[in-house]
mmCIF file of C-alpha atoms in Angstrom:
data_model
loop_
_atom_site.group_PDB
_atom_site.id
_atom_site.type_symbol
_atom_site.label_atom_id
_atom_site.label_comp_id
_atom_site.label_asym_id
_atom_site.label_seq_id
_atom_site.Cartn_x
_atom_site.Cartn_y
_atom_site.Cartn_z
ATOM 1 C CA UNK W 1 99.454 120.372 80.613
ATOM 2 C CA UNK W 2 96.679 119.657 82.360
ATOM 3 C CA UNK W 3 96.850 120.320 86.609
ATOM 4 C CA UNK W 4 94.965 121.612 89.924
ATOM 5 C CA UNK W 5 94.769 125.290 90.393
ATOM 6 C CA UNK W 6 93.667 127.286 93.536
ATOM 7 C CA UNK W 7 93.570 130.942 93.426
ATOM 8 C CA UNK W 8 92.554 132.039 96.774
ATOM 9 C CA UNK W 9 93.012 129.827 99.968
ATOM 10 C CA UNK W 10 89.973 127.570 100.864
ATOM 11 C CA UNK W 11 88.094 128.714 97.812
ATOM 12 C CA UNK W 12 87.344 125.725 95.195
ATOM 13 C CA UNK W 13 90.370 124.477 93.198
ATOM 14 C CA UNK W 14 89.944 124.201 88.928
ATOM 15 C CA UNK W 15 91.647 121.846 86.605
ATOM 16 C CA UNK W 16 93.008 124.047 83.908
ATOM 17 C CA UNK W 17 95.531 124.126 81.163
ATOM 18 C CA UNK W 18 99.027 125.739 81.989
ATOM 19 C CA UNK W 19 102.219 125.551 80.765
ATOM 20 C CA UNK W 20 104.407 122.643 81.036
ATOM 21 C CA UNK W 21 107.570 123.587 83.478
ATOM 22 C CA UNK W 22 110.886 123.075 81.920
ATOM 23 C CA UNK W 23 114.371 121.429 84.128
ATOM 24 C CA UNK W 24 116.766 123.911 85.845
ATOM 25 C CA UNK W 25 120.317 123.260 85.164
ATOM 26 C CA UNK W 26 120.207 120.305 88.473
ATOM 27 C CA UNK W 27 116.684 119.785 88.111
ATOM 28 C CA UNK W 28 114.435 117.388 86.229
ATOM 29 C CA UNK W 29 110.447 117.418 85.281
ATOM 30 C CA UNK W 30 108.994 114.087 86.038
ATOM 31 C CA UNK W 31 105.554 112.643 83.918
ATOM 32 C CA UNK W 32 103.290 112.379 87.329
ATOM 33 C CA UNK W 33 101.927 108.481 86.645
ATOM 34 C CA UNK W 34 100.445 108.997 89.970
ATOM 35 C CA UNK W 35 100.334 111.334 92.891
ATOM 36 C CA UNK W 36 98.755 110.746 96.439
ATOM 37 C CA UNK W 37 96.034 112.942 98.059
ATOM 38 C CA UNK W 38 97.280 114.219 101.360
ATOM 39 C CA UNK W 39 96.567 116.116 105.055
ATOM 40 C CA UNK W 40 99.185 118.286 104.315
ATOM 41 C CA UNK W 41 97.896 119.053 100.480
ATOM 42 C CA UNK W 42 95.118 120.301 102.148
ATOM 43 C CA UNK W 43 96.793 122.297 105.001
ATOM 44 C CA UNK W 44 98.127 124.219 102.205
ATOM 45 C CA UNK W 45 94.959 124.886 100.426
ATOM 46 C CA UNK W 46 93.848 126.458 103.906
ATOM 47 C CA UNK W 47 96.545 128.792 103.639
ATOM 48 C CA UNK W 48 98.391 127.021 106.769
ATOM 49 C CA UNK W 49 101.723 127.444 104.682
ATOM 50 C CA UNK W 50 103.177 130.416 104.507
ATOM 51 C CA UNK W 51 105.641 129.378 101.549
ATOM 52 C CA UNK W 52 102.768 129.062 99.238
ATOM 53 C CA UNK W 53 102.036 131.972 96.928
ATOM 54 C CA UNK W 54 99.405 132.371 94.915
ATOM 55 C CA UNK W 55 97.797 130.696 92.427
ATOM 56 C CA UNK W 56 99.229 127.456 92.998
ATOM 57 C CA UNK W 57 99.483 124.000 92.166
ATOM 58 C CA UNK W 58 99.325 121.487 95.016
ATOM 59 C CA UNK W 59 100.763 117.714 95.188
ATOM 60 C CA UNK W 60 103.726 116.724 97.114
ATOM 61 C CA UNK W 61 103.579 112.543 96.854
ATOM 62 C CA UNK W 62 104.184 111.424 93.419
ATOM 63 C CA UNK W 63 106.191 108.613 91.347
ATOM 64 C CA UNK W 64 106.255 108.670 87.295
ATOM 65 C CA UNK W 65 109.211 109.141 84.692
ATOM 66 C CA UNK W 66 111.815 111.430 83.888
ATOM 67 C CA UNK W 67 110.890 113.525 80.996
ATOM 68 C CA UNK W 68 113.521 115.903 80.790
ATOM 69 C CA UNK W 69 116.714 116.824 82.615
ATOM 70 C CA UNK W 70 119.006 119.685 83.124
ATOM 71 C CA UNK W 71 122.541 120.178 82.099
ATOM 72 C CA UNK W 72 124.313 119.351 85.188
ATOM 73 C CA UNK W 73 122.034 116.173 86.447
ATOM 74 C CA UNK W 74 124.257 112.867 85.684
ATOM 75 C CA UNK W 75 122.786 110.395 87.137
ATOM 76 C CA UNK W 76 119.337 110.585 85.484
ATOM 77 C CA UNK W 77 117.772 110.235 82.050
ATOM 78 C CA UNK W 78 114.577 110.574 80.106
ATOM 79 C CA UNK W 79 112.668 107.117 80.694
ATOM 80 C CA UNK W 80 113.752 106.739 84.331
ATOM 81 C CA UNK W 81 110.749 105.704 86.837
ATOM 82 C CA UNK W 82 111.209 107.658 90.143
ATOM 83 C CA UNK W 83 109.879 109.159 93.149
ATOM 84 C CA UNK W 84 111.382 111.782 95.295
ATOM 85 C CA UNK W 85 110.876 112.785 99.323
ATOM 86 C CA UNK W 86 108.660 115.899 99.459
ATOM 87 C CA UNK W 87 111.242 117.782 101.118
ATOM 88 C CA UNK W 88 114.161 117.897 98.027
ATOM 89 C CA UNK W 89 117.408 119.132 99.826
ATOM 90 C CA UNK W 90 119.864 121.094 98.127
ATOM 91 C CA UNK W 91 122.749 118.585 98.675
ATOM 92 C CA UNK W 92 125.090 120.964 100.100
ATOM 93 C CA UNK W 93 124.396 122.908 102.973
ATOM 94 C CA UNK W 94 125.916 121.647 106.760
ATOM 95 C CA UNK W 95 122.703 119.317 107.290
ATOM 96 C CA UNK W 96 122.876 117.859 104.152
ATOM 97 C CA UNK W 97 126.159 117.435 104.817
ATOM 98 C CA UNK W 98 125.726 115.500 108.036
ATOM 99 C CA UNK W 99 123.363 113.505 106.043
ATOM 100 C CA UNK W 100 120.258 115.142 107.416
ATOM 101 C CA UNK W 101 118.143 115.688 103.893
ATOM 102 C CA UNK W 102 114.887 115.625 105.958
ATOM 103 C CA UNK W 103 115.872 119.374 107.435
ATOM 104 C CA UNK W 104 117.606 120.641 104.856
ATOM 105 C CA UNK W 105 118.523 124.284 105.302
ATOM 106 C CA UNK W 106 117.413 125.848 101.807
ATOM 107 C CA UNK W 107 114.891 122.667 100.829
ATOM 108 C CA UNK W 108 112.545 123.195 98.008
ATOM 109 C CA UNK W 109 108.856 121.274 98.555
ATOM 110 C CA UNK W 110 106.939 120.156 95.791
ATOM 111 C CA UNK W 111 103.320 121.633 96.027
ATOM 112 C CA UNK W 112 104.377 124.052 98.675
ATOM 113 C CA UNK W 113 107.703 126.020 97.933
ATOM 114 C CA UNK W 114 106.766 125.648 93.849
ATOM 115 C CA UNK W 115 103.922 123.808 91.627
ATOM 116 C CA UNK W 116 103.324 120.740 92.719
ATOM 117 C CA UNK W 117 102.078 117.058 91.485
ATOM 118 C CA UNK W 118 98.562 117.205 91.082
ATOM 119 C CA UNK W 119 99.670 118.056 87.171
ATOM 120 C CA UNK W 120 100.347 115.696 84.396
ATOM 121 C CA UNK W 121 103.976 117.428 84.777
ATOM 122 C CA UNK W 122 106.060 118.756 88.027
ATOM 123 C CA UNK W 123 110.194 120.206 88.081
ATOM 124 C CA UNK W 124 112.158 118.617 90.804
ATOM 125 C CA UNK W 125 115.122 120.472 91.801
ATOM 126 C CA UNK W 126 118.291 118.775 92.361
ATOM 127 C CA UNK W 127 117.581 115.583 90.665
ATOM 128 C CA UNK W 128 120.744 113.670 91.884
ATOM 129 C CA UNK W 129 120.419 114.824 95.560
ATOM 130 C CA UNK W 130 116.689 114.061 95.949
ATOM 131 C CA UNK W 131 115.608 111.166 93.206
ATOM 132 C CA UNK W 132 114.402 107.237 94.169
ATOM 133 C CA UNK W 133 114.865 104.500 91.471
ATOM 134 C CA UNK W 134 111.739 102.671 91.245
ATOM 135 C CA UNK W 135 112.000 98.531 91.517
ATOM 136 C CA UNK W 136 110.116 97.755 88.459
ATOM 137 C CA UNK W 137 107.820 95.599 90.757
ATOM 138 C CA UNK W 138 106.714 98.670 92.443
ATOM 139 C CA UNK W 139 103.563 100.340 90.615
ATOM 140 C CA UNK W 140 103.221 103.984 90.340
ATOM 141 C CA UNK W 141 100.591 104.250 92.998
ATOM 142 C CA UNK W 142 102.050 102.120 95.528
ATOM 143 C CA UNK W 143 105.501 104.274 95.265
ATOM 144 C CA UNK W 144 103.160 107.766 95.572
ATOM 145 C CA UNK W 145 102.544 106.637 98.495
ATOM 146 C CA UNK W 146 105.741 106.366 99.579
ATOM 147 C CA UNK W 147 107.290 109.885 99.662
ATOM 148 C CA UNK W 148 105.348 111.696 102.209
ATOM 149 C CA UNK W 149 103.474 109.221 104.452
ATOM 150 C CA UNK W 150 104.584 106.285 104.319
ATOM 151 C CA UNK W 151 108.610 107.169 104.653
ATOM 152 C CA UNK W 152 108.036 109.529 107.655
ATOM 153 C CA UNK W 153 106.334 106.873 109.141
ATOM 154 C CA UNK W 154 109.132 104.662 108.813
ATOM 155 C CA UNK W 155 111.439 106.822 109.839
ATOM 156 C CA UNK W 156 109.059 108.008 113.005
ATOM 157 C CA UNK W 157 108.746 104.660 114.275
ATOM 158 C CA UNK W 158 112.089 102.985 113.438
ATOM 159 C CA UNK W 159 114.593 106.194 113.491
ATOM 160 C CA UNK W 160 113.462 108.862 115.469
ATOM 161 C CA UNK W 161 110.995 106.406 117.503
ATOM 162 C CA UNK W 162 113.449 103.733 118.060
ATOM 163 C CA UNK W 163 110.764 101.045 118.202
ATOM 164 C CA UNK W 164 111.984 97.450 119.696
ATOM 165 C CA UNK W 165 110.060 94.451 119.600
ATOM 166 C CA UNK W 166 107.440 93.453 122.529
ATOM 167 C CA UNK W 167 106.918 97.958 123.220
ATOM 168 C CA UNK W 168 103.518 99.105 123.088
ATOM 169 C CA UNK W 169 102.855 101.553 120.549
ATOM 170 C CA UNK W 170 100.013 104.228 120.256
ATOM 171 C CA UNK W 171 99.145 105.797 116.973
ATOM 172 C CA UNK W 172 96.673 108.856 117.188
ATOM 173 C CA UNK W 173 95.282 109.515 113.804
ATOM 174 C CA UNK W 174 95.110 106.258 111.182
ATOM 175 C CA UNK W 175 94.779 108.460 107.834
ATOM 176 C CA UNK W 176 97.582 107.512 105.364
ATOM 177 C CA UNK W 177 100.426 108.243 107.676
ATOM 178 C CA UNK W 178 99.127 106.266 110.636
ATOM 179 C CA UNK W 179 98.159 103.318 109.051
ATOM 180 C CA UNK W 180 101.745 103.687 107.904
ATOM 181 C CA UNK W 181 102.962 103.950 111.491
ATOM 182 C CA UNK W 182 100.538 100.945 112.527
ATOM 183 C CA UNK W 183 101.669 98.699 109.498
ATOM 184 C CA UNK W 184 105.411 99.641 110.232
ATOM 185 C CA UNK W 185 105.627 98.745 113.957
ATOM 186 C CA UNK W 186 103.307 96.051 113.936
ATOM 187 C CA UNK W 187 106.250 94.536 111.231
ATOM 188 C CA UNK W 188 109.135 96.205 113.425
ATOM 189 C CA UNK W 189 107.352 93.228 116.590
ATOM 190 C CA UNK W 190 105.770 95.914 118.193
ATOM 191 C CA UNK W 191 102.194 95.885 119.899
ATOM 192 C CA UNK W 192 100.319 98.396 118.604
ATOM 193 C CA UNK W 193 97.004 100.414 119.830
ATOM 194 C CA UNK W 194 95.273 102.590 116.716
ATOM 195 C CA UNK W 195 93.526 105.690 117.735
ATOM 196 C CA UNK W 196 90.664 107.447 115.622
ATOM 197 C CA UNK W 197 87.139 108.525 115.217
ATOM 198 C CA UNK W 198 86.378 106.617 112.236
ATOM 199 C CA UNK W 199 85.105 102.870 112.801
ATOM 200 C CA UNK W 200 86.563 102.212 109.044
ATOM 201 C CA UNK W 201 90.028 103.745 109.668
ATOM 202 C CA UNK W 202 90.100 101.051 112.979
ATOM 203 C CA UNK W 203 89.011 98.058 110.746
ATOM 204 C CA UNK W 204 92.088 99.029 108.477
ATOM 205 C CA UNK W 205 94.269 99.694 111.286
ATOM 206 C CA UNK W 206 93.387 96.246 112.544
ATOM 207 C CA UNK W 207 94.212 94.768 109.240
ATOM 208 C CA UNK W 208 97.442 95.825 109.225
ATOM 209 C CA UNK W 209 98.768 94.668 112.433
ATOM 210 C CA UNK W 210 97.079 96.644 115.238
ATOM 211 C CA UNK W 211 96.396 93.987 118.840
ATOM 212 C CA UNK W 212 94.125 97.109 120.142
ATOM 213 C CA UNK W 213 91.615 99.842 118.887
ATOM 214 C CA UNK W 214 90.362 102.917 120.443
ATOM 215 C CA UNK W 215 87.558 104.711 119.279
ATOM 216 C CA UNK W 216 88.108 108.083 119.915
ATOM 217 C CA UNK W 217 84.487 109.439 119.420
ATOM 218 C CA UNK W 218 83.780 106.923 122.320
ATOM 219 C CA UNK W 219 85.211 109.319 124.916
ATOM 220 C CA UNK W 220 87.362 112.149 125.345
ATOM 221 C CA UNK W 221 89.760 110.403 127.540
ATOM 222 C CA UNK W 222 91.892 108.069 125.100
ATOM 223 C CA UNK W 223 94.972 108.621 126.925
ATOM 224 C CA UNK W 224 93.434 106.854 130.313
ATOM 225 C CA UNK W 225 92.392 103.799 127.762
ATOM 226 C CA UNK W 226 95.509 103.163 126.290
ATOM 227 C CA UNK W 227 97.563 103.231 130.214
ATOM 228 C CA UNK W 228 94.776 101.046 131.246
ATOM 229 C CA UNK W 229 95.642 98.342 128.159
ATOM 230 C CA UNK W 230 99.517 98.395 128.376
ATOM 231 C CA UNK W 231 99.231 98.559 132.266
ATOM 232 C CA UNK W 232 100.750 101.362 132.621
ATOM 233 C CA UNK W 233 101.067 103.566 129.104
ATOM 234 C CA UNK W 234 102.451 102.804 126.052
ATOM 235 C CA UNK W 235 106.665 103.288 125.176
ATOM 236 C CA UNK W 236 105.865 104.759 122.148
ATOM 237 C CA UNK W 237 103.322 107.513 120.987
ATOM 238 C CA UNK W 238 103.239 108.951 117.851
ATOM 239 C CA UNK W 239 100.967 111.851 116.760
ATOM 240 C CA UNK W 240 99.788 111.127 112.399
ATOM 241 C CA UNK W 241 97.018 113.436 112.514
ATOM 242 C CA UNK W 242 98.485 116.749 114.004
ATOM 243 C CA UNK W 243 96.061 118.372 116.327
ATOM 244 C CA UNK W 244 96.000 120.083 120.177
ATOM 245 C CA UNK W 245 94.115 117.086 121.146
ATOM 246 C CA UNK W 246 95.193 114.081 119.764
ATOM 247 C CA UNK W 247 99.371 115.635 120.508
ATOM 248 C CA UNK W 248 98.122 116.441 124.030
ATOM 249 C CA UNK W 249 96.556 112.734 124.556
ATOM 250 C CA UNK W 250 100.211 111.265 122.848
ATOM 251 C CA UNK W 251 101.691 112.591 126.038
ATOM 252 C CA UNK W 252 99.352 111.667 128.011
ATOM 253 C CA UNK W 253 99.199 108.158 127.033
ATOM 254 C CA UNK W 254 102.842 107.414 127.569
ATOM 255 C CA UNK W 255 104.257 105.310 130.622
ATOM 256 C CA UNK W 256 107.276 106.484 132.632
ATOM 257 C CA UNK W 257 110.400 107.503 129.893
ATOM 258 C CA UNK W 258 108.106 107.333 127.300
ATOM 259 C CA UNK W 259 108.702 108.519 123.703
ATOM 260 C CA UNK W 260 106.255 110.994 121.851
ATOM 261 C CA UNK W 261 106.659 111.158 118.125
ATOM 262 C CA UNK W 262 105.048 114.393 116.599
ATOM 263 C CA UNK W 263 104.007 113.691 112.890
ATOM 264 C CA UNK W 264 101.141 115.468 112.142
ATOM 265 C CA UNK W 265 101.584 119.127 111.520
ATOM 266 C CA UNK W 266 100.317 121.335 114.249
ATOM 267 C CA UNK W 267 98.963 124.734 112.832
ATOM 268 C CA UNK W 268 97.645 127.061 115.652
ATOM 269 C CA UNK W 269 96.071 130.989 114.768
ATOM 270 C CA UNK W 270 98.442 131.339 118.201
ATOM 271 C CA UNK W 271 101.880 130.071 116.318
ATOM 272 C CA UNK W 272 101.866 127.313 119.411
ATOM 273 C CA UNK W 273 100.571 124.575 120.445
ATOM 274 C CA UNK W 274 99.636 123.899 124.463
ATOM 275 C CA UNK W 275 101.651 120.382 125.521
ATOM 276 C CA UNK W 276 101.764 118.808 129.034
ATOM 277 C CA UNK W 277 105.023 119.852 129.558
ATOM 278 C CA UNK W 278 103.985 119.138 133.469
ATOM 279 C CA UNK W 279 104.031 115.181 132.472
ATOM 280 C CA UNK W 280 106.862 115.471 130.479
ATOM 281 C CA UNK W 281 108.970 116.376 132.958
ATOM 282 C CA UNK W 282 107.509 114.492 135.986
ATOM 283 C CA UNK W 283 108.207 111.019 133.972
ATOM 284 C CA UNK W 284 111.037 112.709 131.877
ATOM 285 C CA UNK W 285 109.498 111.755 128.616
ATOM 286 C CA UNK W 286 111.368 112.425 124.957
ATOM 287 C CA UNK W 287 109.250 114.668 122.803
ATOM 288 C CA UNK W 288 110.649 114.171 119.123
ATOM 289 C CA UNK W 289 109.405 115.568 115.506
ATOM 290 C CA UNK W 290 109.941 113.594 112.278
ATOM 291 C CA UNK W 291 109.809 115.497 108.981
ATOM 292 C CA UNK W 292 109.792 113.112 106.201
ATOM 293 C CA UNK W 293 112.826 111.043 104.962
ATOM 294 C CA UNK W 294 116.001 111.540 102.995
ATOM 295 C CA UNK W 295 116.468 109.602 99.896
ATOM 296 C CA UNK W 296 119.699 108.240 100.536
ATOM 297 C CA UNK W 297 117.666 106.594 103.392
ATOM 298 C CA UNK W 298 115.035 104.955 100.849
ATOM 299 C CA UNK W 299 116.878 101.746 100.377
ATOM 300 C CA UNK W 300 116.543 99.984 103.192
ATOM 301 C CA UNK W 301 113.242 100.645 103.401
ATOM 302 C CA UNK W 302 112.285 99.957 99.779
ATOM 303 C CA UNK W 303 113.943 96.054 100.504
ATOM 304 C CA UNK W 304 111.491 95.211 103.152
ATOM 305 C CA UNK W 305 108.926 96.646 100.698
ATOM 306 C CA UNK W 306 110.181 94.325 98.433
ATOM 307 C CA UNK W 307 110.710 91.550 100.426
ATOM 308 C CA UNK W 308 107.297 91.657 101.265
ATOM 309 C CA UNK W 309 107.614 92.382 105.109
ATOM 310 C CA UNK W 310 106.013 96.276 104.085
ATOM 311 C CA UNK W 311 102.885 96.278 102.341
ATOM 312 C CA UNK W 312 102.508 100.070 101.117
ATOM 313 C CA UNK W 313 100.069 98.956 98.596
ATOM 314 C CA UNK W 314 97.302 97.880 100.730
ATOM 315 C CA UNK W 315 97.184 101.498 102.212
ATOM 316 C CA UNK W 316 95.654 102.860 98.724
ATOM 317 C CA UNK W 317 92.013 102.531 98.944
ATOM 318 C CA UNK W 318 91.041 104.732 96.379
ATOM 319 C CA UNK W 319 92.323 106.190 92.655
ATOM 320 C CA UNK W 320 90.801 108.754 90.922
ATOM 321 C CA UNK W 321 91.210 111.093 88.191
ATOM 322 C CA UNK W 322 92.618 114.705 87.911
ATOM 323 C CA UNK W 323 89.340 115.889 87.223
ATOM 324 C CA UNK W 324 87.910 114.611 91.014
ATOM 325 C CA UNK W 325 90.847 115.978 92.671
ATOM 326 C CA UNK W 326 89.879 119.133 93.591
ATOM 327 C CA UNK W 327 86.364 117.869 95.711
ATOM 328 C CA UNK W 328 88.265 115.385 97.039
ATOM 329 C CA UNK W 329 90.802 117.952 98.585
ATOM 330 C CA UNK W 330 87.980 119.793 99.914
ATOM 331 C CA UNK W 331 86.235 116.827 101.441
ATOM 332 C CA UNK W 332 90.003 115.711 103.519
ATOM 333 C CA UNK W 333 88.905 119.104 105.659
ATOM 334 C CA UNK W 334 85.861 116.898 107.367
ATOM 335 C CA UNK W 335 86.051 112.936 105.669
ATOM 336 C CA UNK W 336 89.509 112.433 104.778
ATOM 337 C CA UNK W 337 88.696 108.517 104.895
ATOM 338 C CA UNK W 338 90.698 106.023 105.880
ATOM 339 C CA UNK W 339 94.044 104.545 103.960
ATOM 340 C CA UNK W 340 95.262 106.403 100.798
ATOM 341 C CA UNK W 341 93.733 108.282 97.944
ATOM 342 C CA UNK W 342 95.948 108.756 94.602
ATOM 343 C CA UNK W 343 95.288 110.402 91.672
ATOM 344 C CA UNK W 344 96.062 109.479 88.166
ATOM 345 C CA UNK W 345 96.804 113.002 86.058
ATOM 346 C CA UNK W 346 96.768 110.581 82.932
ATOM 347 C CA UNK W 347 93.181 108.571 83.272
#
């Protein structure tokens, strides 16, 4: 098959032909249809995971069929369209037990903890744990979107987030998973402000429901805008992009009891990250992460999807092919553009 190979961190990823991965006895190799380009793809390529070895393939949003299955998968078969969270749980440890998929003690990651999606072919362990029937409405790159960004944005804002109707709601960082956040909490009745640099990503945040834009390249001091349009800070903050400065102005921008959301991931040559712990305490703000979604949690979100209420597909902006990939992944290190880029390992 044909896929996206990096041998050395940061160094220029190759298509090349490799072999085709074959199902372990609970797993299941999927034909990618269509796989999304991501932050965290490109963390990786950085060498800000330390569960990548090398060479690797990366790609951790995807949707397609089921090729081939294992011996001990029953609830799939060849010809099924799926997707799958990009953190596949092993279905039996105590937070899996509890129903807690998301953290899964011994989870496997597509395009981190194995080969990945930006392939014509990927192996997904523990098929009938981890796997998402596909409405046939639902096109391949609309659901690609689904599995990284746009389901921990749903579950940021409405689960961990615990948005209500009439709350102000900051989103720092409208990439794919903040325009998620924005689209989500804008349907959830929620007023939302978007946060970013780029004049584009603001138009599309707009589009999608946001009352209230900030342009961050404006000013350093977002956090003082958004307390001065809710009157007093906003209920609910939520990190997408993952940085010291846009997690630091989260905080900063909530009112009294406030709830930060960290989404983004937060890699730091220190292993921390500084947070105004001061403010947290002084207005005894929550400080939550979110880390993706279970499947057995896809449902409900997958009827408002098809209901109409969630528009995923409006978030992808751009396809391309397998063969553009790789400058693309470079490029999400300075322009990742706004909305959602998938590629097609087929076209």
């Amino acid at each position: 098959m044909r896929a996206v190979v990096f041998d050395r961190f940061g160094e220029s990823a190759t298509v090349q032909d490799i072999a085709t991965p074959t199902p372990t006895p609970h797993g299941v190799v999927v034909r990618v249809e269509a796989t999304g380009l991501c932050r965290s793809d490109w963390h990786g390529w950085q060498g800000h995971d330390p569960d990548i070895t090398l060479p690797h393939v990366p790609g951790h949003e995807l949707a397609g069929v089921v090729e081939a299955t294992g011996g001990a998968v029953t609830a799939w078969r060849p010809g099924d369209r799926v997707t799958v969270p990009f953190v596949c749980a092993c279905g039996t440890c105590p937070a899996c037990a509890s129903g807690d998929q998301q953290v899964c003690e011994r989870q496997t990651q597509p395009g981190f903890t194995h080969w990945g999606s930006f392939a014509q072919y990927v192996a997904l362990d523990h098929a009938d744990v981890n796997l998402v029937a596909l409405p046939d409405e639902l096109s391949y790159g609309t659901a690609a979107a689904l599995g990284c960004r746009f389901a921990t944005a749903f579950r940021a804002v409405v689960v961990q987030g615990r948005v209500a109707p009439g709350e102000w709601v900051a989103v720092h960082g409208c990439g794919g998973v903040g325009l998620s956040a924005v689209m989500i909490a804008a349907a959830s009745g929620a007023r939302v402000i978007a946060v970013d640099v780029s004049l584009r990503a603001l138009d599309l945040a707009r589009e999608f429901g946001a009352v209230e834009c900030v342009d961050a390249s404006a000013g350093p001091d977002t956090a003082a805008a958004i307390r001065d349009l809710t009157g007093g800070g906003a209920h609910l903050s939520l990190d997408a992009l993952g940085s010291p400065a846009t997690c630091a102005a989260s905080v900063n921008s909530l009112r009294r009891r406030g709830r930060h959301i960290q989404v983004g991931l937060l890699p730091s040559p220190e292993g921390t990250t500084p947070v105004p712990m001061a403010r947290a305490i002084a207005l005894e703000l929550e400080l939550l992460g979110s880390h993706g979604m279970a499947a057995h949690a896809y449902p409900g979100m997958l009827e408002l999807v098809r209901a109409g209420v969630l528009r995923p597909d409006l978030l992808v902006t751009s396809t391309i092919s397998l063969d553009a990939a790789p400058a693309a992944l470079a490029a999400m290190g300075t322009a990742p553009g706004g909305g959602v880029t998938v590629i097609e390992p087929w076209s």
